[in-house]
Each structure stands twice: as structure tokens, then as C-alpha cells.
XYZ file of C-alpha atoms in Angstrom:
599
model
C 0.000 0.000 0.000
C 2.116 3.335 -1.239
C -0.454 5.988 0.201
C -1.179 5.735 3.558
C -4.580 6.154 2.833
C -7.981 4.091 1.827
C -10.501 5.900 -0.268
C -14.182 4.300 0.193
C -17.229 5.036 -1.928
C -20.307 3.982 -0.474
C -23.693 4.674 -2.346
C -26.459 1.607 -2.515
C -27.550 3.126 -6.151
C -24.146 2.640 -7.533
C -24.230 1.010 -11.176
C -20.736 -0.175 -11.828
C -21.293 -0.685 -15.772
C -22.636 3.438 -15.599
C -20.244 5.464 -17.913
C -20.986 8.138 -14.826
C -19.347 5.539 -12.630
C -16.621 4.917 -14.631
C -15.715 8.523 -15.088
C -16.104 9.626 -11.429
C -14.118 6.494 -10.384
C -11.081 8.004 -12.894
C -11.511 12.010 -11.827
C -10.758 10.471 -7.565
C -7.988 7.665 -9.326
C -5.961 11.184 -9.338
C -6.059 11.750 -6.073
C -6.028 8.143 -4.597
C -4.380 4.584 -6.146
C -6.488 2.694 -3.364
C -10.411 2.707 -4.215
C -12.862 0.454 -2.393
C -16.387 1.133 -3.870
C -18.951 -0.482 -1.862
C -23.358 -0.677 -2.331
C -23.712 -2.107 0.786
C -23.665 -0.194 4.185
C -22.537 -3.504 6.135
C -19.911 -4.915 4.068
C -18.314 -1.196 4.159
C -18.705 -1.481 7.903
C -16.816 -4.841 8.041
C -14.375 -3.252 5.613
C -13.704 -0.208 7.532
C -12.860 -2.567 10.674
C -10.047 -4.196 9.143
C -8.188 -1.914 8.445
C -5.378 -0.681 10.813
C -2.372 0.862 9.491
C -3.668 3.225 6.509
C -6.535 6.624 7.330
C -10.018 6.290 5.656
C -11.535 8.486 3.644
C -15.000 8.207 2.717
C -17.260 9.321 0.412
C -20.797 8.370 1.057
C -24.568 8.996 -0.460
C -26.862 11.840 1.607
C -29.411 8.986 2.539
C -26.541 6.321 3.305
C -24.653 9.023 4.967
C -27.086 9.942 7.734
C -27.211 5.879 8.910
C -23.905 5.113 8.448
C -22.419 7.753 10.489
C -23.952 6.604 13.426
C -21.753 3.474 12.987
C -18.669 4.547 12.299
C -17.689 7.955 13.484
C -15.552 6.671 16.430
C -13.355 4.297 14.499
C -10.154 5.540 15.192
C -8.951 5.304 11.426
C -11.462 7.378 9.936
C -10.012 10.557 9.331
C -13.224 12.344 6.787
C -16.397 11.883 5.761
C -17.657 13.498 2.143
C -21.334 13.839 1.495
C -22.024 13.212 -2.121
C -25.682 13.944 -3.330
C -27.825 15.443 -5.759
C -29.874 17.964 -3.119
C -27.164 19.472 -1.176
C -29.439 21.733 1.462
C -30.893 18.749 2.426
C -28.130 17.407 3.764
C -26.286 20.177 4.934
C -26.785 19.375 8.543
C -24.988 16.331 8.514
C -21.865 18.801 8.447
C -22.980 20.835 11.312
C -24.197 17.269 13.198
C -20.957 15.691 12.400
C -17.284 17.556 12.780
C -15.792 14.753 10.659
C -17.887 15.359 7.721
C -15.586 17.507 5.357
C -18.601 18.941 3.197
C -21.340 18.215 0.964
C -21.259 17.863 -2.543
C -23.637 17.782 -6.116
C -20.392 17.757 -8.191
C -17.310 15.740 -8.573
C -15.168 18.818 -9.586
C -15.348 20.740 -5.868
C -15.337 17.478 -4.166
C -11.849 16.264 -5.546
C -10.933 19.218 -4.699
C -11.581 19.141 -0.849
C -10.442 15.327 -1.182
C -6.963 16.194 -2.296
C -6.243 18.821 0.425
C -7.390 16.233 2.939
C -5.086 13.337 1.351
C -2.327 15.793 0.757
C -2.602 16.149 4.701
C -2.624 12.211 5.494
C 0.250 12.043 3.360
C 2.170 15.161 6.109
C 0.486 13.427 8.853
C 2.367 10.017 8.004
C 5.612 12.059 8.241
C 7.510 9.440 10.205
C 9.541 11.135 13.552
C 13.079 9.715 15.723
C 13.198 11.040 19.413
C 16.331 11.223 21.304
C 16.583 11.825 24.859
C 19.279 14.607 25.749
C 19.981 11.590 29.041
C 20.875 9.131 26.554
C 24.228 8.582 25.977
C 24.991 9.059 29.750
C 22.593 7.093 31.311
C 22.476 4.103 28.390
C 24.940 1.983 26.854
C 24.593 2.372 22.859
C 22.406 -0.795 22.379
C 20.326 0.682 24.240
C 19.494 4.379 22.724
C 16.565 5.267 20.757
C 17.136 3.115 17.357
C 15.324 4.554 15.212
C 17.233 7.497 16.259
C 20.567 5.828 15.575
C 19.380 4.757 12.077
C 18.165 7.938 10.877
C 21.438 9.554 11.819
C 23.538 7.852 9.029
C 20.819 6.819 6.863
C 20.756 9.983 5.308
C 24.773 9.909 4.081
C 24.009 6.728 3.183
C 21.356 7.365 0.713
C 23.135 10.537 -1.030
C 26.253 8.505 -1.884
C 23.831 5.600 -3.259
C 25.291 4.505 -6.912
C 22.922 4.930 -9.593
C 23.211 5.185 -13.469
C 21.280 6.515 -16.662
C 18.902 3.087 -16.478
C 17.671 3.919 -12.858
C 14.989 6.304 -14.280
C 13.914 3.066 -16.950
C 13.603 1.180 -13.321
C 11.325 2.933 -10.805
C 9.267 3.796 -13.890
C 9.098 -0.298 -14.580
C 8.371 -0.417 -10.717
C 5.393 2.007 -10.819
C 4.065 0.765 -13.964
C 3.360 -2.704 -11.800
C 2.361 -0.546 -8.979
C -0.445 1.577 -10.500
C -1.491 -1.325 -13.399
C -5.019 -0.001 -12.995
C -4.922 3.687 -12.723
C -4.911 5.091 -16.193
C -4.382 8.606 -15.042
C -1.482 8.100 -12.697
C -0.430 5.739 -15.737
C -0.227 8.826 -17.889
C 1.689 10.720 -14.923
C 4.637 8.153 -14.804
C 4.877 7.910 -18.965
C 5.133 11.986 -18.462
C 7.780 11.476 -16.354
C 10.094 8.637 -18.192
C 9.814 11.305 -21.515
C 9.767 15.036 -19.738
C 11.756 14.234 -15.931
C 14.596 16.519 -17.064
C 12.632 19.112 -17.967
C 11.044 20.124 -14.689
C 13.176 20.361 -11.226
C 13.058 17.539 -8.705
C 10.840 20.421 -6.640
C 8.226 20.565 -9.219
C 7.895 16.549 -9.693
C 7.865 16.267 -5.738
C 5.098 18.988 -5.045
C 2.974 17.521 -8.222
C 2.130 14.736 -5.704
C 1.865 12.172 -8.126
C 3.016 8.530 -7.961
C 7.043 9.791 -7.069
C 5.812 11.661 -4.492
C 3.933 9.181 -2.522
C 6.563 6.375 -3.877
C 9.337 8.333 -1.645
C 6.772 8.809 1.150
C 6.029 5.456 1.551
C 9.397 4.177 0.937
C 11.138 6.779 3.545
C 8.116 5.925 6.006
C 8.315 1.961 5.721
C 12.318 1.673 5.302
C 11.300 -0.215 2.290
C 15.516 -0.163 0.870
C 14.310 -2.139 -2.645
C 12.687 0.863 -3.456
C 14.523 3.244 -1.977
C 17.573 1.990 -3.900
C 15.500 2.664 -7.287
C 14.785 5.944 -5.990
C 18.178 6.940 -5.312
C 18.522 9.583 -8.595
C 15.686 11.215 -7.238
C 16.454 11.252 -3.686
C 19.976 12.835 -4.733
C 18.487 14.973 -7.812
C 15.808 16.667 -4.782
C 18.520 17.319 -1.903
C 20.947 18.844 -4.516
C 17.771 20.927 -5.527
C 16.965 22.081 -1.924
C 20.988 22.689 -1.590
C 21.571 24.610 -4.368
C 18.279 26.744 -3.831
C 19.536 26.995 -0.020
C 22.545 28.649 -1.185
C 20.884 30.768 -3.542
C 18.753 32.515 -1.158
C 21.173 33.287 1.674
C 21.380 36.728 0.824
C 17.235 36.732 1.506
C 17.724 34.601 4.661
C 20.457 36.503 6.443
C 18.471 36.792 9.661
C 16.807 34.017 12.053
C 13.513 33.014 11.009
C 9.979 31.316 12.450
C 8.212 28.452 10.571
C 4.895 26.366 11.204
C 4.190 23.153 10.530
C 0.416 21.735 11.058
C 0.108 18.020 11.787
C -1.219 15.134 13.709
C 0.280 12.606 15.509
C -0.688 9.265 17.694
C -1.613 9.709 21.152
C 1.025 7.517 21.908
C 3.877 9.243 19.809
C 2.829 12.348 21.580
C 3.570 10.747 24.982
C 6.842 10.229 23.881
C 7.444 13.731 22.538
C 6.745 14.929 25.819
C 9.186 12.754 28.000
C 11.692 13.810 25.255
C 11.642 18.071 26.150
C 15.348 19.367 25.641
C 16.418 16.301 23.342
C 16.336 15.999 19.201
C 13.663 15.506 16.930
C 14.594 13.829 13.237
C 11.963 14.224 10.643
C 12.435 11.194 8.520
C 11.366 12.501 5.285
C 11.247 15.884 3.215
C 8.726 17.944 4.771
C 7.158 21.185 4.176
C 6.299 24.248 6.419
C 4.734 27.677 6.159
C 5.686 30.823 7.191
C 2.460 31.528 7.717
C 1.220 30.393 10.863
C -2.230 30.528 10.713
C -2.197 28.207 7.582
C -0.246 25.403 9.721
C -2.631 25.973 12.471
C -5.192 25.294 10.298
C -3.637 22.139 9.221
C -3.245 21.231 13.002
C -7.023 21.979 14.064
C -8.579 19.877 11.477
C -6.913 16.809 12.579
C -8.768 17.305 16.163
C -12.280 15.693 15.037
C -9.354 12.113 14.478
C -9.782 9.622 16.854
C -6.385 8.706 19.087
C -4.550 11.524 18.036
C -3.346 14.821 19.034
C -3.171 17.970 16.879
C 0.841 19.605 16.894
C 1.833 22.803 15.922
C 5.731 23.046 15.388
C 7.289 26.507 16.048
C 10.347 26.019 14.227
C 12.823 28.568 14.603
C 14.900 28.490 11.746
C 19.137 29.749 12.096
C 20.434 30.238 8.233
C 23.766 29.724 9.097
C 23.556 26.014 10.084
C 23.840 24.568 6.266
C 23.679 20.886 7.441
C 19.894 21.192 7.623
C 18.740 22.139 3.980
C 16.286 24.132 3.129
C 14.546 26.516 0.616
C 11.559 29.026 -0.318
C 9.587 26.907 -3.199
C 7.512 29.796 -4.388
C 7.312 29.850 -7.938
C 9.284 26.454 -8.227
C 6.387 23.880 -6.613
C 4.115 22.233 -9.058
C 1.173 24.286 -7.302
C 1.002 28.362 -6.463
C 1.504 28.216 -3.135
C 2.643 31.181 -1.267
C 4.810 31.165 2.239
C 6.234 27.578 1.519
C 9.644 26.368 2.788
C 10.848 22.846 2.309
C 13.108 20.967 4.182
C 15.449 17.641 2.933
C 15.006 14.930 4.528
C 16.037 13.649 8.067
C 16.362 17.036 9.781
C 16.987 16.930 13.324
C 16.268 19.686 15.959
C 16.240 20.445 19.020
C 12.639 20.447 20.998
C 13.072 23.794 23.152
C 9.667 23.809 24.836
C 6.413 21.798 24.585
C 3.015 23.157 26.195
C -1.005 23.223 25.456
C -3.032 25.400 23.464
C -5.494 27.358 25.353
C -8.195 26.595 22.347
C -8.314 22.352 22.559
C -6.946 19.951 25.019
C -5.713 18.283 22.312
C -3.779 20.434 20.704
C 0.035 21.375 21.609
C 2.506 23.852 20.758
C 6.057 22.334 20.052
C 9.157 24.558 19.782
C 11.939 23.424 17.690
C 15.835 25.260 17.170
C 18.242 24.026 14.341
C 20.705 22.375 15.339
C 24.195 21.888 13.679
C 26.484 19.249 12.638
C 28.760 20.739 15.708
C 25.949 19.337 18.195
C 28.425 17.468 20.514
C 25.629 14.533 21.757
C 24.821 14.055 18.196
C 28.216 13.822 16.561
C 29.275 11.160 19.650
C 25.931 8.850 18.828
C 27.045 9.055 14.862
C 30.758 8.389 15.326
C 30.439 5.089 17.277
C 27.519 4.120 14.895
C 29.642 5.246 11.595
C 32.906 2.882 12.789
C 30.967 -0.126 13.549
C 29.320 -0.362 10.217
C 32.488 0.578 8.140
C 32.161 -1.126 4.151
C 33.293 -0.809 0.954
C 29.800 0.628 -0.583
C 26.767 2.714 0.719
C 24.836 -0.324 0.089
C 26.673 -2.453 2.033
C 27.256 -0.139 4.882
C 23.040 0.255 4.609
C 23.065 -3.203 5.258
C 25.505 -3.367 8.257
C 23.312 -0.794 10.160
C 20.356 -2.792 9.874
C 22.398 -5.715 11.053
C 23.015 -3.804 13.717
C 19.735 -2.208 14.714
C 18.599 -5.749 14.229
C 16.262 -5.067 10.957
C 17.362 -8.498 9.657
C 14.475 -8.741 6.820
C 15.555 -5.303 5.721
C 19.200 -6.634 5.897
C 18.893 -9.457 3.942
C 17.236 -7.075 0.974
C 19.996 -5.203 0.964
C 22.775 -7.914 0.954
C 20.717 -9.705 -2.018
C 20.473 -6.717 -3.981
C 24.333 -6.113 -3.652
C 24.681 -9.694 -4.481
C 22.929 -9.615 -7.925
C 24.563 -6.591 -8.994
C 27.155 -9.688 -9.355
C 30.945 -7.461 -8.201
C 33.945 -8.834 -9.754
C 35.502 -8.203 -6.637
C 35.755 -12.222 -5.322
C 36.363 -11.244 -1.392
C 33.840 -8.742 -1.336
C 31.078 -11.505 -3.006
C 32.515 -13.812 -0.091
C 31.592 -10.748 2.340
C 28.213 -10.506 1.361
C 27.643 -14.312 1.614
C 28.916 -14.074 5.111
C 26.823 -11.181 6.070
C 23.803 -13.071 4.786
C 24.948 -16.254 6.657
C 24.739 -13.669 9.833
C 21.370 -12.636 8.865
C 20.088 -15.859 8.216
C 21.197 -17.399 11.400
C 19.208 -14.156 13.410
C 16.337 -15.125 11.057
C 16.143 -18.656 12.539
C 16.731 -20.144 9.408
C 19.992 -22.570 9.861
C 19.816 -24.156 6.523
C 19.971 -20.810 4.748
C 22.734 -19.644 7.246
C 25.111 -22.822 6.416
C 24.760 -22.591 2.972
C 26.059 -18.759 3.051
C 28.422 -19.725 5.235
C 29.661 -22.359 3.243
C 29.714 -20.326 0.214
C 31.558 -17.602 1.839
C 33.949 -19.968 3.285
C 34.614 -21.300 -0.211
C 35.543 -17.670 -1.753
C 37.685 -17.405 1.393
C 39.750 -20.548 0.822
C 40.689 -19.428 -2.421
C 41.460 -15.938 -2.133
C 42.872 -15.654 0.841
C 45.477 -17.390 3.304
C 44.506 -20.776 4.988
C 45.016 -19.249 8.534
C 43.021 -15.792 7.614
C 40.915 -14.287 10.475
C 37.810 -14.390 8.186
C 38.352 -18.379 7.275
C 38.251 -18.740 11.436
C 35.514 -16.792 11.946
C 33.341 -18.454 8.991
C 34.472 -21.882 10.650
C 33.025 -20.288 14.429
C 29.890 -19.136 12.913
C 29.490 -22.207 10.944
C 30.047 -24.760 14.283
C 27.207 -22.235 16.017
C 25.104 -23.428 13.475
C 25.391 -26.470 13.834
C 25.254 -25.974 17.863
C 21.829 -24.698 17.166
C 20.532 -27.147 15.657
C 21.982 -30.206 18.078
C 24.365 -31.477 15.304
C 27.418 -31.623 17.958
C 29.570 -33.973 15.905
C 29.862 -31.341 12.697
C 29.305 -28.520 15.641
C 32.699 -29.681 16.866
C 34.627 -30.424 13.848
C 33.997 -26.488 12.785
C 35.287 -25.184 16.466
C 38.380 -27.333 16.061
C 39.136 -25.792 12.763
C 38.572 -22.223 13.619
C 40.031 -23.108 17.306
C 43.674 -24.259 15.104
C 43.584 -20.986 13.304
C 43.314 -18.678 16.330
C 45.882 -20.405 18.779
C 47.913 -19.971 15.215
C 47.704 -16.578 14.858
C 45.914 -14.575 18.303
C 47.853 -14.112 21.461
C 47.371 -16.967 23.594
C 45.508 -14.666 26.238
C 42.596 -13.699 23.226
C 39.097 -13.674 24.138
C 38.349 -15.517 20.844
C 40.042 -18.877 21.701
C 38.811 -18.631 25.274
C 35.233 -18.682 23.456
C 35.955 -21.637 21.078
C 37.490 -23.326 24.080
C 34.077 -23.023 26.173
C 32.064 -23.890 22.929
C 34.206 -26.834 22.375
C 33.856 -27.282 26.268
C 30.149 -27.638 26.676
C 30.111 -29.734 23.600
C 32.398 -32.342 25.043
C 29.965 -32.072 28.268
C 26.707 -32.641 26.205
C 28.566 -36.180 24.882
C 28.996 -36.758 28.563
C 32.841 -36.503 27.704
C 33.174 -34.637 31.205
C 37.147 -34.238 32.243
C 37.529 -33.192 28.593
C 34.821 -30.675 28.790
C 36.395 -29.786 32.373
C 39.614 -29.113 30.732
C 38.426 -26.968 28.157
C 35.982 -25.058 30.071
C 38.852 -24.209 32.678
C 41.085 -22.910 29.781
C 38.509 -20.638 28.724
C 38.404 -19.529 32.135
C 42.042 -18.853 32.732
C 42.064 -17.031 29.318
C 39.484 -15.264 30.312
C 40.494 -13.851 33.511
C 43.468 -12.528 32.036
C 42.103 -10.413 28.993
C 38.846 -9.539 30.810
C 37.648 -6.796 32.986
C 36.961 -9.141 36.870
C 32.871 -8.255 36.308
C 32.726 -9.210 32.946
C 29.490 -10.801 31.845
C 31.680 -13.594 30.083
C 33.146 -14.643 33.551
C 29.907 -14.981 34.943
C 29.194 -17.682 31.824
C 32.419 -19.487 32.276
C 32.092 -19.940 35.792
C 28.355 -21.237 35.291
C 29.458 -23.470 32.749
C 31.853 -24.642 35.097
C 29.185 -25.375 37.975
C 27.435 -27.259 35.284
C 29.818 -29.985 34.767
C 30.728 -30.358 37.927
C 27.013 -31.085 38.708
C 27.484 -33.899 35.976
C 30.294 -34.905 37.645
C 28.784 -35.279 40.889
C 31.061 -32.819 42.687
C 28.458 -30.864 44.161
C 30.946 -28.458 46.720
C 33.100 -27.627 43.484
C 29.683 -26.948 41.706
C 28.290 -24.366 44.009
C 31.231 -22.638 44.848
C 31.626 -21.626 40.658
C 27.664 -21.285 40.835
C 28.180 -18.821 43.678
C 31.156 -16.826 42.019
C 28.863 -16.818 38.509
C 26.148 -15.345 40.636
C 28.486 -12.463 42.492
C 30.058 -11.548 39.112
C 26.314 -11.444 37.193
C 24.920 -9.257 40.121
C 27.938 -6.473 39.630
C 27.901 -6.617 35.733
C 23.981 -6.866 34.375
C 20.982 -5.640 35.234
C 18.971 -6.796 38.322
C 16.241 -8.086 35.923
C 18.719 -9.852 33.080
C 17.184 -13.481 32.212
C 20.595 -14.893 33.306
C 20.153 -13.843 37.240
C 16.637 -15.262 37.650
């Protein structure tokens, strides 16, 4: 589903072989892609009540309208109502009776008309928003901080250094061909722009709201990287756009400046804007404001009559200087005549200064936002530590480390595949990307998938690289884990013995690695009932350990559980609690009071 939004036409005289049908259903097929068209009241109802992750918008018969309402105006999704009739007056209370009825209409023309500023406003309302809490990175170890905040952080250098080529144009428009197969008139839109793209600006293509427009919404909103990949001209051709316009204007933006932004958000979203007061703010796609604040709080009162939701009206207060958040006047250069309108790229992050009520409606809230500047010390410490841990050779692949990383796995695994099928001639990096999947796959619970990337990395590895490389021991490790998974100790071992021979070949003998393969090889050994051999191991690991680790590492805690363990099989019961008692003292000073492992 590209818009986040379900248009419904209810009317029990419908005729769907009417040529009046058939052109009315093509006029709203330019505003939405996703038409239900219903006769019947109760199958609409039942309709309605499935959905849960797009806004409804319905258009409904006078007669139909005045039963139906009384059904459905507290379902939380349903964001307007649009009387369609042939007697307007008499049905001109419904709008007075009913705050979420937009209007009531004779003709198609006006009504499209009021339908497109209310889907234009779904599609703002669906902006997606990261919160980070200015107590973050002191009180929380990285794993820990907002992810969504970490990813959109780098996400956004990420998808400006994208590769793309002449053909990428020849490939979203294949992808949106598939997309809108039955809506002639956004059809004629996307064959517009495969023949005219270069001769309009990125601004004028975005603000035409047409298929690329909700295709980058939706793709931005739902981290959906296939497409985002095919959009990646676009993405680049629109930020350069803002840029260069940003740079243009300086002269007229010398000064600090107020914007408004008018918008909606969940109940729940707003709880967390409020605990986050003093922190950042990252608006995950390219979003629009007004300098006119009256227009944005506008925007922001109409969402009141929606159901689990709170109306927001962002104060933005706008520094010139700070060129790391983009932005531009689009008057004369959008698609439409708007007045007053400043767009921002995407994945701007400020700073919330100061949140408090409106004295008009409980549910709506002023937000005050700063700029903030690539010099913000918080933010450039989160970034950093993020930036080294996903190091690669490509955009792409880095893309795909990060969601590794923030544990997006399904996401990950796009990424990897799409790298792999643009089929590099570069043999190590092909034997990368089979390992990374392998990772993925084994996350994904899917161990047959897993070995066999494994095994196909470890097979570009043996003949590209030394027999006692790093990589060839760690594919081994990660192979035998496998295998550990699934209860297969026998092949389980034979991989830790392998990688085991590599690492006392070419670590230190105090490394934390062979400690590991020594307590994996360990508890394998104990499993087979193989108990002074699993002792011996186990108490290597151990030794190894204590040396190269911190005294309250969580590792120590494991080692001297696993030694309490066999010594239970062993039936020495006064060496077994007395490493079960030094496992718990260690586990009490290094996790959490409520970690799994202490209960």
C-alpha cells in the first residue's frame, strides 16, 4: 500500500457498468491509487474494521450518509467523511451534526478538490519522527538508545552517496508501472515522467504529488531499501535541488527566522514527545512548512475531530547559518502556487526547546523546535560510534551493516541480495556478502539458509585468501554455532576445532576468541557426557578469560556457570556451588537486576 490512505465510496444506487461511474471512479484515481467502492452499508462497515495501518476516507450517499455515520464515526482510522448527493441543502446538517464530515457535494469537480487537500494532509500526517533523549548517551549503553534514532542519523549519508546510473529512471518507472497497473491517469503521470523528468526540477515533480511523491513517502516511512535503492537519482536529484536553492537565497535569509508546521500525531507518539523536552527531533522525510502560521494551524485543528490523536503545531525557529539542515523558499518552483512555503530535505533533526497546550483544545500542543548543527556534541558522539561499527566498501553495504546492527534483519537481507545480484567482480567482497547473509540468516532462525552462506563464503575465502586468515576462522566459528543450534554436535565440533587451530595460530594466547571456542568446544564435550575433557576446556577458557577480561565481565559470569554445570554432571556438588556462587556475584555487579541470566 504506497499511500497511507484508503478511499471508500459507499452509495447503494451505484451502477458499476454506468459510464458516470466509470468517469467519477477516474476524476478520484488522481487523487487516490487505493479505491474500495462499496453498495452495501454492512460490508463497508466490516471493511472499515479491518483496516489498521492506513486513514479512511470516505465518500458516502446523503441517505446512506445519515445511517452510516452513526456506525462509524468513532473508528479511530477514519479521518473524513464526504457527502455526495444530488440535493445538497438537504443534507447540509450532517456537516454541522458531524465535525468529521468535510462537506457536501452535487459535483465531482469541488469534491476532488476538498479530497486532495485532505489526502495531501494524510500524506504530512504520516511524516515518520526519531526522538532522542538529551539523558541518553549518559545514562544508556549504545544498544540501548533510541534506534530509530541511531538509524536515521547515518541513513541519510548513506542514501546521497547511493550509486545509480542513466537506467535507474527506466527502473522505478518499470516499478510504478506494476504498482499503479489499474490507474490510467497516474499511468499517464509516470509515462510523463520517463519522456519530460529533465525538464522540470526535482521540486516541481515532488510537489505535483503524483506517484514519485507518494513512492518516496512510503518508501522513507516503511524503510522499504528495494525501493529506496531505485529511488536513489531522485532522492539525490531533490537534496541537490533544496541545496543549491539553499545557497541561492542566503542573501534573503540573512536573519533568524519562524516556521509552522500543522500536523497530527498518535496519542502515543505524543507521549513520547513529551518525556523527550530538551532532546532531538529527526523528521524522517522531506517535509514542508509555512511561514504563515495561521495556515499550519489550520492544518493542526482539522486533525482534532481524528480519533487517538493529538493535533501539533511546530514553532520552528529556523538559524540560516547552520547549512547541514537544507532548506529553501519553493515559491514559484512547486508544481502548485503556493505562497509562504519552505521545504526541508530529509532527516532534519532539531532540538525540541519547549512543549506546552493550546489554550483553544486539550488536544492540541505547541512544540518549539531550534536548528541544530552538525557541531551538536551529543549528536556527533551517537554518529561516530555508529559510523565505525558499520564501516564497508559501498553505501549499500554499509546500509546493510546498520540494519544488522539495529537488528532489521528482513531489511538486511534485501539489501545484501540486492548487492549480491549486482554480481561485483571483486571475489572477497562476493565472499563478504555471503557471510553477512549467513549472519542474517542465522538471526532469522533459518539454519539451513545460514550454512549454505556460510559455506559459500567460506569457499571464496579458501581461495582468495590465506589458509590461517581471520575471516576463514571466523566463517568456521559461525558455521560450528550453526550447527550448535541445531543439536548437530559432531559437525558442531569439527567447525570449532578448525577455527580453534587458526586462532591459537595466529591470536595471542591470552585472546578472548580462543577462550570462546574453548568453552564452545567445552560444553560440547559435556553434552557427549565426555566430562574431564569438557572440564579441561571449560577451565582454559576460564584462565584465558580472567586474564584479557575486565573481573565483572558478563563472560566470567558464563564461564564460571558453565563450570558449575559440569561439575554437577560430575557429581562434585561443593566444586559446583562454589563456581555457581562466584557466577552469581560476578552477574549481580555486571547486568541488570532483571537480566534473564540472574533469575
Amino acid at each position: 500500500m504506497i499511500e497511507n490512505y484508503v478511499l471508500v465510496w459507499l452509495d447503494t444506487n451505484i451502477n458499476l457498468k454506468d459510464d458516470y461511474y466509470n468517469t467519477t471512479i477516474k476524476q478520484l484515481q488522481s487523487i487516490a491509487n487505493n479505491i474500495h467502492v462499496f453498495n452495501d452499508a454492512d460490508q463497508c462497515i466490516n471493511f472499515f474494521n479491518k483496516i489498521k495501518n492506513q486513514k479512511l476516507l470516505l465518500i458516502v450517499s446523503g441517505n446512506v450518509g445519515q445511517e452510516i455515520l452513526l456506525h462509524i464515526h468513532n473508528i479511530p482510522k477514519l479521518t473524513a467523511v464526504f457527502i455526495f448527493c444530488h440535493n445538497q441543502f438537504k443534507y447540509e446538517s450532517l456537516k454541522k451534526s458531524w465535525p468529521i464530515v468535510r462537506g457536501v457535494f452535487t459535483d465531482i469537480v469541488p469534491l476532488c478538490e476538498s479530497l486532495r487537500k485532505v489526502a495531501h494532509q494524510c500524506e504530512e500526517d504520516s511524516i515518520g519522527i526519531s526522538l532522542f533523549s538529551t539523558n541518553d548517551l549518559s545514562s544508556k549503553s549504545l544498544d540501548q538508545v533510541d534506534q530509530s534514532f541511531m538509524y536515521t542519523q547515518l541513513i541519510k549519508e548513506i542514501f546521497l552517496e547511493l550509486e545509480y546510473n542513466d537506467k535507474s529512471i527506466d527502473d522505478i518507472v518499470t516499478y510504478s508501472r506494476d504498482k499503479y497497473s489499474d490507474n490510467h491517469e497516474e499511468l499517464k503521470k509516470i509515462e510523463m515522467f520517463h519522456t519530460k523528468y529533465t525538464t522540470q526540477s526535482p521540486i516541481w515533480w515532488y510537489t505535483n504529488e503524483c506517484f514519485i511523491y507518494h513512492m518516496l513517502n512510503w518508501s522513507l516511512r516503511e524503510q522499504e531499501f528495494d525501493v529506496i535503492i531505485r529511488m536513489a537519482f531522485f532522492i539525490c536529484d531533490l537534496h541537490r535541488h533544496i541545496e543549491k536553492l539553499h545557497s541561492e537565497q542566503s542573501k534573503s535569509f540573512q536573519k533568524k527566522f519562524t516556521v509552522y508546521r500543522g500536523q497530527s500525531i498518535t496519542s502515543e507518539n505524543f507521549e513520547k514527545l513529551k518525556q523527550t523536552q530538551g532532546g532531538l527531533i529527526s523528521f524522517n522525510q522531506f517535509f514542508s512548512t509555512s511561514t504563515d502560521e495561521n495556515v499550519s494551524l489550520g492544518f493542526a485543528e482539522k486533525t482534532l475531530n481524528e480519533q487517538g490523536s493529538v493535533g501539533i503545531l511546530f514553532i520552528i525557529a529556523v538559524d540560516p547559518s547552520i547549512s547541514s539542515a537544507p532548506f529553501a523558499s519553493i515559491n514559484g518552483i512547486s508544481y502548485y502556487s503556493t505562497e509562504n512555503e519552505i521545504l526541508f530535505s530529509m532527516l532534519t533533526v532539531f532540538r525540541i526547546s519547549e512543549i506546552k497546550p493550546s489554550s483553544i483544545n486539550n488536544r492540541l500542543w505547541y512544540v518549539n523546535l531550534t536548528s541544530t548543527s552538525n557541531n551538536d556534541k551529543q549528536l556527533n558522539v551517537l554518529i561516530e560510534r555508529i559510523r565505525i561499527e558499520i564501516e564497508g566498501p559501498s553505501a549499500l553495504y554499509r546500509l546493510g551493516s546498520l540494519m544488522i546492527k539495529l537488528g532489521e534483519f528482513d531489511k538486511a537481507e534485501k539489501v545484501f541480495r540486492t548487492l549480491l545480484y549486482q554480481r561485483t567482480t571483486d571475489e572477497l567482497q562476493k565472499g563478504n556478502i555471503y557471510y553477512q547473509l549467513g549472519q542474517i540468516n542465522d538471526n532469522q532462525r533459518k539454519p539451513d539458509k545460514a550454512l549454505k552462506n556460510y559455506h559459500d563464503a567460506l569457499t571464496i575465502y579458501s581461495k582468495n585468501l590465506p589458509v590461517d586468515h581471520s575471516n576463514i576462522a571466523t566463517c568456521y566459528n559461525n558455521i560450528a554455532l550453526v550447527y550448535d543450534n541445531i543439536n548437530d554436535h559432531s559437525e558442531a565440533l569439527k567447525f570449532y576445532e578448525k577455527a580453534l587451530k587458526i586462532y591459537k595460530k595466529t591470536l595471542p594466547d591470552d585472546h578472548p576468541n580462543i577462550a570462546s571456542c574453548c568453552n564452545s568446544i567445552g560444553l560440547i564435550h559435556n553434552t557427549k557426557g565426555d566430562y574431564p575433557r569438557a572440564l579441561s576446556f571449560c577451565k582454559t577458557a576460564l584462565e584465558i578469560f580472567i586474564k584479557s577480561l575486565p573481573s565483572t565481565h558478563p563472560l566470567l559470569a558464563l564461564s564460571y556457570n558453565n563450570l558449575g554445570l559440569i561439575y554437577t554432571n560430575m557429581k562434585q556438588y561443593s566444586d559446583a556451588i562454589g563456581s555457581y556462587k562466584r557466577a552469581v556475584e560476578i552477574g549481580q555487579l555486571a547486568l541488570p537486576s532483571h537480566h534473564p541470566n540472574l533469575q
